[in-house]
Amino acid sequence: MNKHRMNTQRGRTAIALAAVAALAALAAGCGGDAVTASDAPKVATLASVTAVAAAEATSSFGLTTDATFFTVDTGAGLVFKIRRFDDGASTRSAGDISSMVYNGVQYQDPARGTQVNSGFDYLYTGISAVNVSAETVGSDYIKVTVVAGDLTHYYMARRGDPKIYMGTYFTTEPSTLGLARFIVRVPIGVLPNGTPAGTPGGLVDGAWPDDLRGTTGAIESGDIFGFASGPFAGQTRSKHYSNMRLKDWQYIGGTGPNVGLWIVRDNQEGGSGGPFYRSLLNQITSTTNEITYIVNYGEGQTEGFRMNRLNRYTLSFTDGSAPEPVDTAWFGAMNLLGYVAPNARGNVFVPSIAGRTGNFGYTVGFANATAQYWADAATNDGHASSEGMIPGDYTMTVYKNELAVATSQVTVTAGTTNIIPAVTIGADPLTHGDDPRGKWHIAKGDPSMTPALFRIGEWDGTPRELKNGDKITVMHPQDVRMAPWWNTAVPTNPYLVGSSNAASAMPAYQWKGLATGAGVCAANPNAQNPPLTVQFNLKASQISAASTYKFRIGITTAQAGGRPQIAVNNWTSGYVGSQSGDVFPPGQPSTRTMTVGTYRARNITYDYTIPASALVAGSNTMKISVVSGSCSTSPWLTPGYALDAMDLIKTP
């Protein structure tokens, strides 16, 4: 018997024995007095408690069926029900979890199902049929299978284990919502809390960033909310701010009195977006605590969705403590679509990575059209091992924090470990072939390896080291806790190379303008934000007509077509799109990113060749503006981008 099951049964037995003892004492009367008529209700109540406790203490593993539900008893204090047929309610569907009772407490919202997307009868346009079946597999396992269109979902239980094991397999993307996710809906009274700081949706400044309780209305798109008054006045909350880089978490959930509900993820081989992808995970409202496991999601997405993979995840019940690692080795006996056994998988070993910078973490990612994986590089020599991969050819990418600095191709073969040659990271070339006119490129090495006249920020694929960069994933840009966006690195208070601090003076984000009506930010200069302004000094010896001066600006995402243009003293650059026939870089997501807690999309470097004649000995002023033909009536959705780093390179 496993430890958790033993402790659970001991607890139920203790409750039952205590109730029996109390009943016996009452029956005997205090001090030996006989039971009176007034004691009868107490006796009846205690008898009822005793009966329930005793029944729970002897709860047994099994599957039962009635006209409405398949009921699964895990034999470990968790009993859950799967709805067999549609009941006509728009918020429930056949195949939903309709009840989750753990240690006698109901953890399922009665009004809405716990379900894939918005219910199995609404996954595919024009398809509402749902088939639900259940079976016992051997003596220790139960499987409930839900089929809806091209999607098959499994609920599974293992004897003596208080978990609901799940798998979702689909051959085409669910079309009604264009995403695949599983939402657990729990009444707020039994699961009122989020998670500790440092976990997805964890505490920030003493509050959960996804906790909507007490907010006074939406400030953007109906899913970002604010506080108009009270102790949190000016702060913002949203389900989007529960995000965390995918590689940094293994479980999500919430807690309540003596309980924790957690979804433990698999290796996300069937997901999309890679190791740094961020998306909503939790939402706390006045009525429910919603735990959302994302299989794939379009917001901020840079990859196509992956089909024909068994996406595995587990709903784990605990006493409030964090969940233990999940064992799914027994899935091989469950006859699951898309299941790939361990002996049918292969591994890749990277012996070392040279050219790393000591103060950054490195990740090795692997991706093709059907699967994705990643592994951390060791801090000593950069070696990395990715195990349990589905056979095939993959693009391997080495990331310096989140910036791709080396790529190669690798092959995975079942039952073997491919030991590839050691990797060496080189400098990002100053000449490249991505854009015939040289206005942009995608980094093919580490830009920081090239000496610069000056550099602002770190070339690491993120804006986290810049002003407000430590807050942008957990609150809206207008949140009162943000430092003012437009009081530094502006014409009246320029960023001074050599003395200004990037963390306090160079904003992580730049927007074109604060619009007050459609098209205003394009037509009215007064509605535009001031340009980022940088002052830098050059010596006469640093200026030569024989030299080339290249200014590089790295971005990590952009919205509404935003891209940079620079001006140095009296010279103004062109920009991508300023000339007929310009080639544009790979597109950024069309969804929101910068206001929903993610700076993560496509890293693009914009290049500008500054003529030596534009530079002067002494103080030089550079202004960086956002250009775009688009606009927005929302101040924070106007064209803009997230900055990675910028530098000025002189050659030779």
XYZ file of C-alpha atoms in Angstrom:
652
model
C 0.000 0.000 0.000
C 1.416 3.414 -0.932
C 2.175 5.955 1.809
C -0.515 8.454 0.844
C -3.245 5.828 0.761
C -2.135 4.399 4.129
C -2.193 7.838 5.775
C -5.581 8.655 4.237
C -7.130 5.410 5.463
C -5.626 5.856 8.915
C -7.136 9.359 9.052
C -10.591 8.102 8.099
C -10.333 5.252 10.595
C -9.384 7.696 13.347
C -12.395 9.869 12.504
C -14.671 6.852 12.615
C -13.267 5.601 15.927
C -13.528 9.054 17.480
C -17.152 9.299 16.409
C -17.879 5.821 17.785
C -16.244 6.728 21.099
C -18.269 9.939 21.313
C -21.456 8.063 20.559
C -20.693 5.482 23.209
C -19.934 8.201 25.768
C -23.157 9.985 24.997
C -25.108 6.762 25.130
C -23.678 6.035 28.553
C -24.320 9.604 29.634
C -21.883 12.000 31.246
C -20.842 10.647 34.596
C -22.960 7.532 34.053
C -26.308 9.314 33.490
C -28.741 7.729 31.058
C -29.464 9.237 27.634
C -32.365 11.681 27.699
C -34.794 12.682 24.971
C -32.867 15.889 24.405
C -29.803 13.830 23.533
C -31.565 12.001 20.707
C -30.675 14.492 17.928
C -27.019 14.385 19.016
C -27.067 10.605 18.966
C -28.631 10.595 15.512
C -26.085 13.130 14.214
C -23.162 11.186 15.626
C -24.550 7.978 14.245
C -24.760 9.562 10.825
C -21.184 10.890 11.073
C -20.031 7.471 12.229
C -21.748 5.732 9.353
C -20.263 8.121 6.782
C -16.788 7.968 8.322
C -16.905 4.197 8.564
C -18.097 3.932 4.973
C -15.273 6.189 3.804
C -12.750 4.275 5.891
C -13.698 1.109 4.028
C -14.009 2.793 0.612
C -12.969 0.389 -2.121
C -11.527 0.790 -5.578
C -14.005 0.307 -8.395
C -16.179 1.495 -11.283
C -19.975 1.775 -11.088
C -22.468 2.831 -13.730
C -25.932 4.362 -13.563
C -28.162 6.099 -16.100
C -26.288 9.401 -15.776
C -22.714 8.843 -14.625
C -19.707 6.602 -14.577
C -18.477 6.734 -10.977
C -14.846 5.970 -10.213
C -13.684 5.266 -6.658
C -9.902 5.429 -6.425
C -9.877 3.662 -3.069
C -7.832 6.567 -1.700
C -10.487 9.040 -0.624
C -11.181 10.405 -4.127
C -14.418 9.538 -5.915
C -15.199 11.239 -9.227
C -18.043 11.059 -11.723
C -18.018 11.424 -15.509
C -21.236 12.517 -17.197
C -22.389 9.890 -19.698
C -24.916 11.929 -21.649
C -25.650 15.571 -22.353
C -28.143 17.090 -19.912
C -29.095 20.070 -22.080
C -27.157 22.681 -20.083
C -24.895 24.923 -22.157
C -22.192 24.867 -19.467
C -22.036 21.074 -19.189
C -21.433 18.275 -21.649
C -21.210 14.532 -21.852
C -17.654 13.576 -20.930
C -17.268 16.291 -18.297
C -16.234 15.608 -14.731
C -19.413 16.391 -12.813
C -18.297 15.477 -9.296
C -15.006 15.216 -7.406
C -15.382 14.217 -3.766
C -12.151 13.996 -1.815
C -12.232 12.944 1.833
C -15.925 13.745 1.928
C -15.690 17.259 0.397
C -17.115 18.158 -3.016
C -14.552 19.963 -5.193
C -16.559 20.279 -8.405
C -18.497 23.398 -9.371
C -22.081 22.161 -9.804
C -22.967 24.790 -12.403
C -20.207 24.062 -14.917
C -18.275 20.982 -15.907
C -14.584 20.327 -15.572
C -13.860 19.811 -19.231
C -11.815 20.215 -22.384
C -12.327 23.720 -23.808
C -15.993 24.642 -23.312
C -17.255 21.072 -23.382
C -16.802 18.046 -25.591
C -19.981 18.845 -27.546
C -18.453 22.157 -28.681
C -14.989 21.152 -29.857
C -15.589 21.031 -33.602
C -17.877 23.164 -35.716
C -21.026 21.248 -36.586
C -20.196 18.250 -34.373
C -21.996 17.820 -31.048
C -22.016 14.027 -30.706
C -20.027 12.707 -27.746
C -19.442 9.051 -26.914
C -18.430 8.086 -23.378
C -17.383 4.576 -22.360
C -15.689 3.063 -19.324
C -13.883 -0.118 -18.398
C -11.789 -1.744 -15.709
C -8.325 -2.726 -16.916
C -6.978 -5.660 -14.946
C -7.615 -5.385 -11.237
C -5.907 -2.059 -10.508
C -6.871 0.410 -13.247
C -9.963 2.128 -14.616
C -10.250 3.974 -17.935
C -13.030 6.284 -19.121
C -12.841 7.196 -22.811
C -14.505 10.266 -24.322
C -14.645 10.626 -28.117
C -15.805 13.852 -29.743
C -15.043 14.473 -33.409
C -11.320 14.040 -33.992
C -10.451 14.249 -30.284
C -10.183 11.413 -27.785
C -9.801 12.155 -24.092
C -9.018 9.657 -21.338
C -9.693 9.735 -17.600
C -7.828 7.051 -15.695
C -7.519 5.894 -12.096
C -5.057 3.631 -10.331
C -5.962 1.682 -7.226
C -5.057 3.521 -4.010
C -3.974 6.737 -5.747
C -5.921 10.026 -5.234
C -5.342 11.290 -8.766
C -7.215 11.602 -12.033
C -4.781 10.698 -14.785
C -5.653 12.147 -18.192
C -4.593 12.050 -21.810
C -5.829 14.088 -24.769
C -5.220 12.997 -28.354
C -6.464 14.702 -31.511
C -5.782 14.405 -35.226
C -7.107 17.887 -36.077
C -7.147 21.033 -33.965
C -10.472 21.684 -32.180
C -12.000 24.291 -34.464
C -14.588 26.212 -32.451
C -12.046 27.892 -30.162
C -8.853 27.119 -32.070
C -7.086 25.782 -28.980
C -6.880 22.766 -26.688
C -7.030 23.142 -22.905
C -8.489 21.405 -19.870
C -10.218 23.536 -17.222
C -10.830 22.367 -13.651
C -13.563 24.400 -11.942
C -13.644 24.260 -8.149
C -16.040 26.126 -5.790
C -14.168 29.027 -4.229
C -15.289 28.107 -0.709
C -13.267 24.877 -0.691
C -10.292 26.122 -2.732
C -9.959 29.853 -1.945
C -6.212 30.235 -2.397
C -3.654 30.432 -5.145
C -0.078 29.294 -4.771
C 3.090 30.580 -3.068
C 5.383 33.178 -4.593
C 7.631 31.790 -7.300
C 5.036 29.369 -8.657
C 2.609 29.911 -11.580
C 0.040 32.426 -10.373
C 1.974 32.713 -7.109
C 1.781 35.635 -4.711
C 3.040 39.015 -5.929
C 3.081 41.909 -3.445
C 0.851 39.885 -1.122
C -1.853 39.078 -3.700
C -2.418 36.557 -6.472
C -2.118 38.272 -9.874
C -4.955 36.140 -11.272
C -7.352 36.793 -8.356
C -10.294 38.827 -9.649
C -12.125 39.082 -6.330
C -12.848 42.697 -5.479
C -11.908 44.131 -8.863
C -14.201 46.904 -10.077
C -14.343 46.315 -13.809
C -12.487 45.414 -16.980
C -9.798 47.757 -18.260
C -8.986 45.824 -21.445
C -10.781 43.298 -23.647
C -13.036 41.960 -20.907
C -10.294 39.812 -19.370
C -7.998 42.295 -17.599
C -9.443 43.965 -14.500
C -8.540 46.785 -12.170
C -9.225 48.189 -8.713
C -10.706 51.689 -8.625
C -10.363 52.105 -4.867
C -9.294 50.392 -1.676
C -5.907 48.986 -0.664
C -5.249 47.724 -4.213
C -6.355 50.907 -6.006
C -4.666 51.214 -9.372
C -3.537 47.581 -9.465
C -4.530 45.090 -12.152
C -5.458 41.405 -12.201
C -6.000 38.847 -14.935
C -5.857 35.141 -15.643
C -3.077 36.054 -18.078
C -0.829 37.108 -15.197
C -0.731 33.567 -13.808
C 1.767 32.742 -16.564
C 5.269 31.360 -16.177
C 7.831 30.098 -18.684
C 6.859 26.543 -19.529
C 10.277 25.142 -18.666
C 10.093 26.641 -15.164
C 7.030 24.795 -13.852
C 5.839 21.218 -13.457
C 2.479 21.794 -11.785
C -0.224 24.422 -11.330
C -3.088 24.591 -8.874
C -4.568 26.022 -5.722
C -5.049 25.260 -2.052
C -7.769 25.264 0.581
C -8.365 23.909 4.076
C -6.224 20.752 4.287
C -6.222 20.287 0.525
C -4.256 21.065 -2.601
C -5.514 20.511 -6.153
C -2.766 20.362 -8.749
C -2.391 19.603 -12.409
C 0.976 17.983 -13.021
C 2.155 18.253 -16.622
C 3.997 15.829 -18.863
C 7.010 16.787 -20.997
C 4.739 18.918 -23.255
C 6.031 17.144 -26.355
C 2.667 17.748 -28.041
C 2.466 21.412 -27.079
C 3.654 24.424 -29.047
C 5.773 27.475 -28.339
C 8.916 25.919 -26.890
C 10.525 26.128 -23.448
C 9.860 29.838 -22.869
C 6.209 29.923 -23.891
C 3.912 31.785 -21.494
C 0.130 31.559 -21.258
C -2.680 31.814 -18.733
C -2.810 28.998 -16.175
C -5.118 29.923 -13.292
C -8.020 32.243 -12.526
C -9.628 32.944 -9.164
C -13.107 34.504 -9.126
C -15.754 35.137 -6.496
C -17.345 31.772 -7.298
C -14.627 29.428 -8.571
C -10.939 28.671 -8.618
C -10.158 27.664 -12.197
C -7.032 25.658 -13.002
C -6.288 25.622 -16.729
C -3.906 23.201 -18.376
C -2.888 24.434 -21.829
C -2.161 21.795 -24.460
C -1.895 24.461 -27.149
C -2.965 28.081 -27.343
C -2.828 30.791 -29.994
C -1.977 33.801 -27.853
C 1.638 34.847 -28.404
C 2.191 31.692 -30.430
C 5.097 31.391 -32.886
C 4.712 27.746 -33.943
C 2.124 25.592 -35.614
C 0.056 23.275 -33.412
C 1.147 19.659 -33.135
C -1.292 16.820 -33.822
C -1.310 13.073 -33.206
C 0.346 13.256 -29.784
C -0.971 11.880 -26.501
C -0.850 14.901 -24.206
C -0.679 13.556 -20.642
C -1.476 15.442 -17.435
C -2.692 14.488 -13.982
C -5.069 16.086 -11.487
C -3.548 15.351 -8.100
C -5.192 15.790 -4.688
C -2.969 16.365 -1.645
C -3.229 17.626 1.924
C -2.169 21.067 0.687
C 1.458 20.190 0.061
C 2.996 20.279 -3.402
C 2.338 17.195 -5.525
C 4.874 14.448 -5.893
C 6.230 13.446 -9.321
C 3.717 11.400 -11.275
C 4.384 7.826 -12.395
C 2.780 7.020 -15.754
C 4.789 3.905 -16.610
C 1.573 1.879 -16.378
C 0.021 3.797 -19.298
C 1.528 1.170 -21.573
C -1.146 -1.301 -20.479
C -4.059 1.098 -21.077
C -4.332 0.936 -24.902
C -4.175 4.711 -25.435
C -4.144 6.406 -28.827
C -0.818 8.098 -29.454
C 1.029 6.353 -26.647
C 4.721 5.812 -27.427
C 6.481 3.366 -25.111
C 9.877 4.230 -23.548
C 11.646 1.546 -25.583
C 10.347 3.173 -28.787
C 12.013 6.487 -27.917
C 15.560 7.787 -28.173
C 17.914 10.290 -26.594
C 20.337 13.076 -27.539
C 23.480 13.934 -25.587
C 25.375 17.206 -26.066
C 28.879 16.698 -24.580
C 29.694 20.397 -24.122
C 28.861 23.942 -25.217
C 31.737 26.407 -25.574
C 31.376 30.173 -25.845
C 28.886 30.536 -23.022
C 28.672 33.602 -20.797
C 28.901 32.663 -17.138
C 26.032 34.733 -15.749
C 23.336 33.286 -18.046
C 21.515 29.984 -18.063
C 21.530 28.029 -21.325
C 18.792 25.792 -22.678
C 19.005 23.278 -25.517
C 15.750 22.941 -27.431
C 14.633 20.370 -30.010
C 11.669 20.859 -32.319
C 10.033 19.524 -35.453
C 6.480 19.577 -36.770
C 5.310 16.803 -34.461
C 7.156 17.169 -31.140
C 9.205 19.507 -28.937
C 11.705 18.944 -26.099
C 14.319 20.875 -24.137
C 17.031 20.361 -21.550
C 19.120 22.639 -19.342
C 22.811 22.933 -20.123
C 25.118 22.188 -17.190
C 26.823 25.224 -15.700
C 30.297 23.672 -15.695
C 30.787 22.609 -19.323
C 27.378 23.053 -20.943
C 26.632 19.369 -21.428
C 22.948 18.530 -21.847
C 20.854 15.408 -22.215
C 17.366 15.131 -23.687
C 15.762 11.760 -23.065
C 12.599 9.987 -24.119
C 12.254 11.679 -27.511
C 10.066 10.385 -30.327
C 12.260 9.283 -33.260
C 12.741 11.767 -36.086
C 14.804 14.687 -37.340
C 14.891 17.793 -35.158
C 16.259 21.320 -35.260
C 18.416 21.745 -32.182
C 18.686 25.299 -30.827
C 20.981 26.540 -28.077
C 19.531 29.495 -26.171
C 21.434 32.040 -24.105
C 18.646 32.641 -21.632
C 15.958 33.041 -24.341
C 18.031 34.178 -27.329
C 18.853 31.558 -29.949
C 22.634 31.626 -30.443
C 23.340 28.328 -32.252
C 21.340 25.844 -34.326
C 21.991 22.480 -35.946
C 20.130 19.375 -37.080
C 19.995 16.136 -35.087
C 18.385 12.750 -35.595
C 16.732 10.653 -32.892
C 16.581 6.878 -33.276
C 14.565 4.551 -31.073
C 16.525 2.746 -28.392
C 19.747 4.711 -28.873
C 21.494 7.859 -27.623
C 22.812 10.156 -30.329
C 26.011 11.722 -28.976
C 26.453 14.793 -31.144
C 29.644 16.866 -31.616
C 30.411 19.548 -29.048
C 28.791 22.910 -29.764
C 30.681 26.199 -30.018
C 28.790 29.489 -29.883
C 30.237 32.217 -32.098
C 29.569 35.919 -32.506
C 26.450 37.019 -34.363
C 27.722 38.005 -37.847
C 27.472 41.678 -38.762
C 26.680 40.731 -42.350
C 23.880 38.313 -43.107
C 21.491 37.191 -45.790
C 18.119 37.406 -44.073
C 17.262 40.776 -45.646
C 18.793 41.790 -49.021
C 18.783 45.413 -47.864
C 20.303 44.654 -44.479
C 17.581 46.260 -42.387
C 16.991 43.286 -40.086
C 18.204 39.813 -39.288
C 17.706 36.891 -36.934
C 20.677 36.312 -34.629
C 22.896 33.385 -35.608
C 25.323 33.747 -32.730
C 25.829 35.815 -29.593
C 25.685 39.557 -30.400
C 27.475 40.406 -27.154
C 30.677 38.762 -28.433
C 31.213 41.734 -30.748
C 32.844 44.713 -28.967
C 30.643 47.811 -28.954
C 31.182 51.532 -28.517
C 28.274 51.261 -26.113
C 25.601 48.721 -25.251
C 22.303 49.090 -23.370
C 20.712 45.954 -21.950
C 21.832 42.342 -22.273
C 21.582 40.286 -25.441
C 19.627 37.456 -23.861
C 16.273 37.457 -25.690
C 14.342 39.205 -22.890
C 13.638 42.738 -21.606
C 13.714 41.604 -17.997
C 16.814 43.628 -17.059
C 15.251 46.885 -18.318
C 12.917 49.329 -16.564
C 9.699 47.571 -15.454
C 11.011 44.324 -16.943
C 10.635 42.629 -13.568
C 6.878 43.346 -13.527
C 5.637 42.963 -17.099
C 4.630 39.299 -16.759
C 2.425 39.733 -13.680
C 0.578 43.029 -14.224
C -0.743 45.346 -16.918
C 1.555 48.154 -18.134
C -0.790 50.761 -16.640
C -0.605 49.180 -13.170
C 0.226 51.722 -10.483
C 3.135 49.573 -9.336
C 4.930 50.157 -12.631
C 7.545 52.905 -12.708
C 6.486 55.747 -15.033
C 7.121 54.760 -18.623
C 7.875 58.198 -20.080
C 9.978 60.097 -17.554
C 13.348 58.589 -18.505
C 15.108 58.049 -21.847
C 13.065 60.953 -23.266
C 14.209 64.264 -24.805
C 13.818 66.124 -21.513
C 15.649 63.418 -19.533
C 17.767 61.364 -21.943
C 19.468 58.085 -21.205
C 23.134 58.919 -20.621
C 25.491 56.214 -21.798
C 28.048 55.572 -19.099
C 25.983 56.860 -16.175
C 22.319 55.873 -16.586
C 21.134 52.506 -15.269
C 19.178 50.352 -17.745
C 17.087 48.822 -14.950
C 15.737 52.221 -13.905
C 16.112 54.406 -17.011
C 15.570 52.351 -20.219
C 11.940 51.149 -20.562
C 11.382 47.494 -21.407
C 8.553 48.446 -23.792
C 8.093 51.258 -26.288
C 4.766 52.320 -27.798
C 3.980 54.585 -30.729
C 1.359 56.672 -28.998
C -1.502 57.068 -26.583
C -4.441 57.127 -28.945
C -7.707 58.849 -28.104
C -9.598 57.740 -31.184
C -9.239 55.550 -34.236
C -6.303 56.702 -36.311
C -5.360 59.508 -33.942
C -1.899 58.150 -33.117
C -1.034 58.194 -36.813
C -2.496 61.611 -37.582
C -1.823 63.684 -34.498
C 1.799 64.070 -33.362
C 0.583 65.289 -29.981
C -0.896 61.847 -29.348
C 2.439 60.144 -29.920
C 4.792 59.180 -27.131
C 8.183 60.892 -27.038
C 10.981 58.931 -28.739
C 13.446 56.981 -26.669
C 16.384 59.340 -26.378
C 19.998 58.288 -25.813
C 23.006 60.577 -25.443
C 26.486 59.171 -25.986
C 29.958 60.687 -26.293
C 32.535 59.920 -28.964
C 36.161 60.914 -29.209
C 37.461 62.436 -32.413
C 39.658 59.370 -32.818
C 36.545 57.148 -32.856
C 35.083 58.838 -35.939
C 36.468 57.880 -39.333
C 35.048 57.980 -42.833
C 36.795 54.657 -43.425
C 34.799 52.958 -40.680
C 31.297 51.522 -40.655
C 28.971 52.309 -37.768
C 26.162 49.819 -37.243
C 23.456 50.305 -34.648
C 21.523 47.188 -33.619
C 18.181 47.070 -31.808
C 16.896 43.684 -30.655
C 13.214 43.138 -29.930
C 11.436 40.116 -28.454
C 7.886 40.799 -29.641
C 5.902 43.527 -31.372
C 2.267 44.510 -31.669
C 0.305 46.215 -34.451
C 3.282 46.165 -36.799
C 5.516 48.280 -34.563
C 9.182 48.526 -35.592
C 11.951 51.005 -34.782
C 13.384 53.945 -36.701
C 16.373 55.945 -35.469
C 17.690 59.468 -35.855
C 21.229 60.518 -34.881
C 21.822 64.252 -34.551
C 20.560 65.594 -37.910
C 20.487 62.253 -39.743
C 17.380 60.024 -39.934
C 17.414 56.377 -40.931
C 15.112 54.464 -43.168
C 13.098 51.605 -41.691
C 11.577 48.333 -42.764
C 8.787 49.322 -45.112
C 10.118 52.778 -45.964
C 11.149 51.607 -49.431
C 9.160 49.798 -52.063
C 10.148 46.150 -52.148
C 11.387 45.967 -48.558
C 11.415 42.455 -47.144
C 9.723 42.217 -43.756
C 10.953 39.918 -40.988
C 8.902 36.893 -39.889
C 5.588 38.099 -38.517
C 4.944 38.594 -34.839
C 1.760 37.128 -33.293
C -1.444 38.950 -34.209
C -2.751 38.412 -30.675
C -1.962 40.557 -27.671
C 1.359 39.928 -25.967
C 2.710 43.022 -24.205
C -0.445 43.635 -22.140
C -1.165 39.995 -21.241
C 2.024 39.146 -19.438
C 4.331 37.973 -22.200
C 7.212 39.587 -24.030
C 7.979 36.247 -25.686
C 7.524 35.918 -29.446
C 10.132 36.249 -32.235
C 13.529 37.767 -31.546
C 14.378 40.129 -34.404
C 17.422 42.403 -34.693
C 16.979 45.659 -36.635
C 20.143 47.049 -38.244
C 21.008 50.646 -39.116
C 24.202 51.819 -40.819
C 25.001 55.323 -39.591
C 27.208 57.444 -41.856
C 30.357 58.750 -40.177
C 29.317 62.232 -41.255
C 26.299 62.037 -38.927
C 28.502 61.622 -35.859
C 30.377 64.331 -33.983
C 33.183 64.428 -31.473
C 31.602 65.000 -28.084
C 27.922 64.569 -27.329
C 25.648 62.783 -29.814
C 21.883 62.353 -29.489
C 19.977 59.350 -30.805
C 16.195 59.167 -30.933
C 14.320 55.904 -31.439
C 10.713 56.030 -32.615
C 8.049 53.419 -33.318
C 6.780 53.350 -36.898
C 3.699 51.536 -38.136
C 0.754 52.131 -40.385
C -1.557 50.755 -37.717
C -3.216 52.357 -34.734
C -5.536 51.497 -31.851
C -8.146 53.183 -29.707
C -6.616 51.479 -26.688
C -3.593 53.385 -25.330
C -1.658 50.213 -24.574
C -2.451 48.381 -27.811
C -0.958 50.974 -30.145
C 2.042 49.788 -32.201
C 4.985 48.911 -30.031
C 7.620 46.357 -29.159
C 9.588 44.840 -26.300
C 13.297 45.615 -26.248
C 16.065 43.073 -25.802
C 19.228 45.179 -26.137
C 20.827 47.823 -28.359
C 24.416 48.676 -29.229
C 26.665 50.684 -31.556
C 29.374 48.728 -33.402
C 32.326 50.280 -35.218
C 34.256 48.326 -37.887
C 37.091 48.285 -38.461
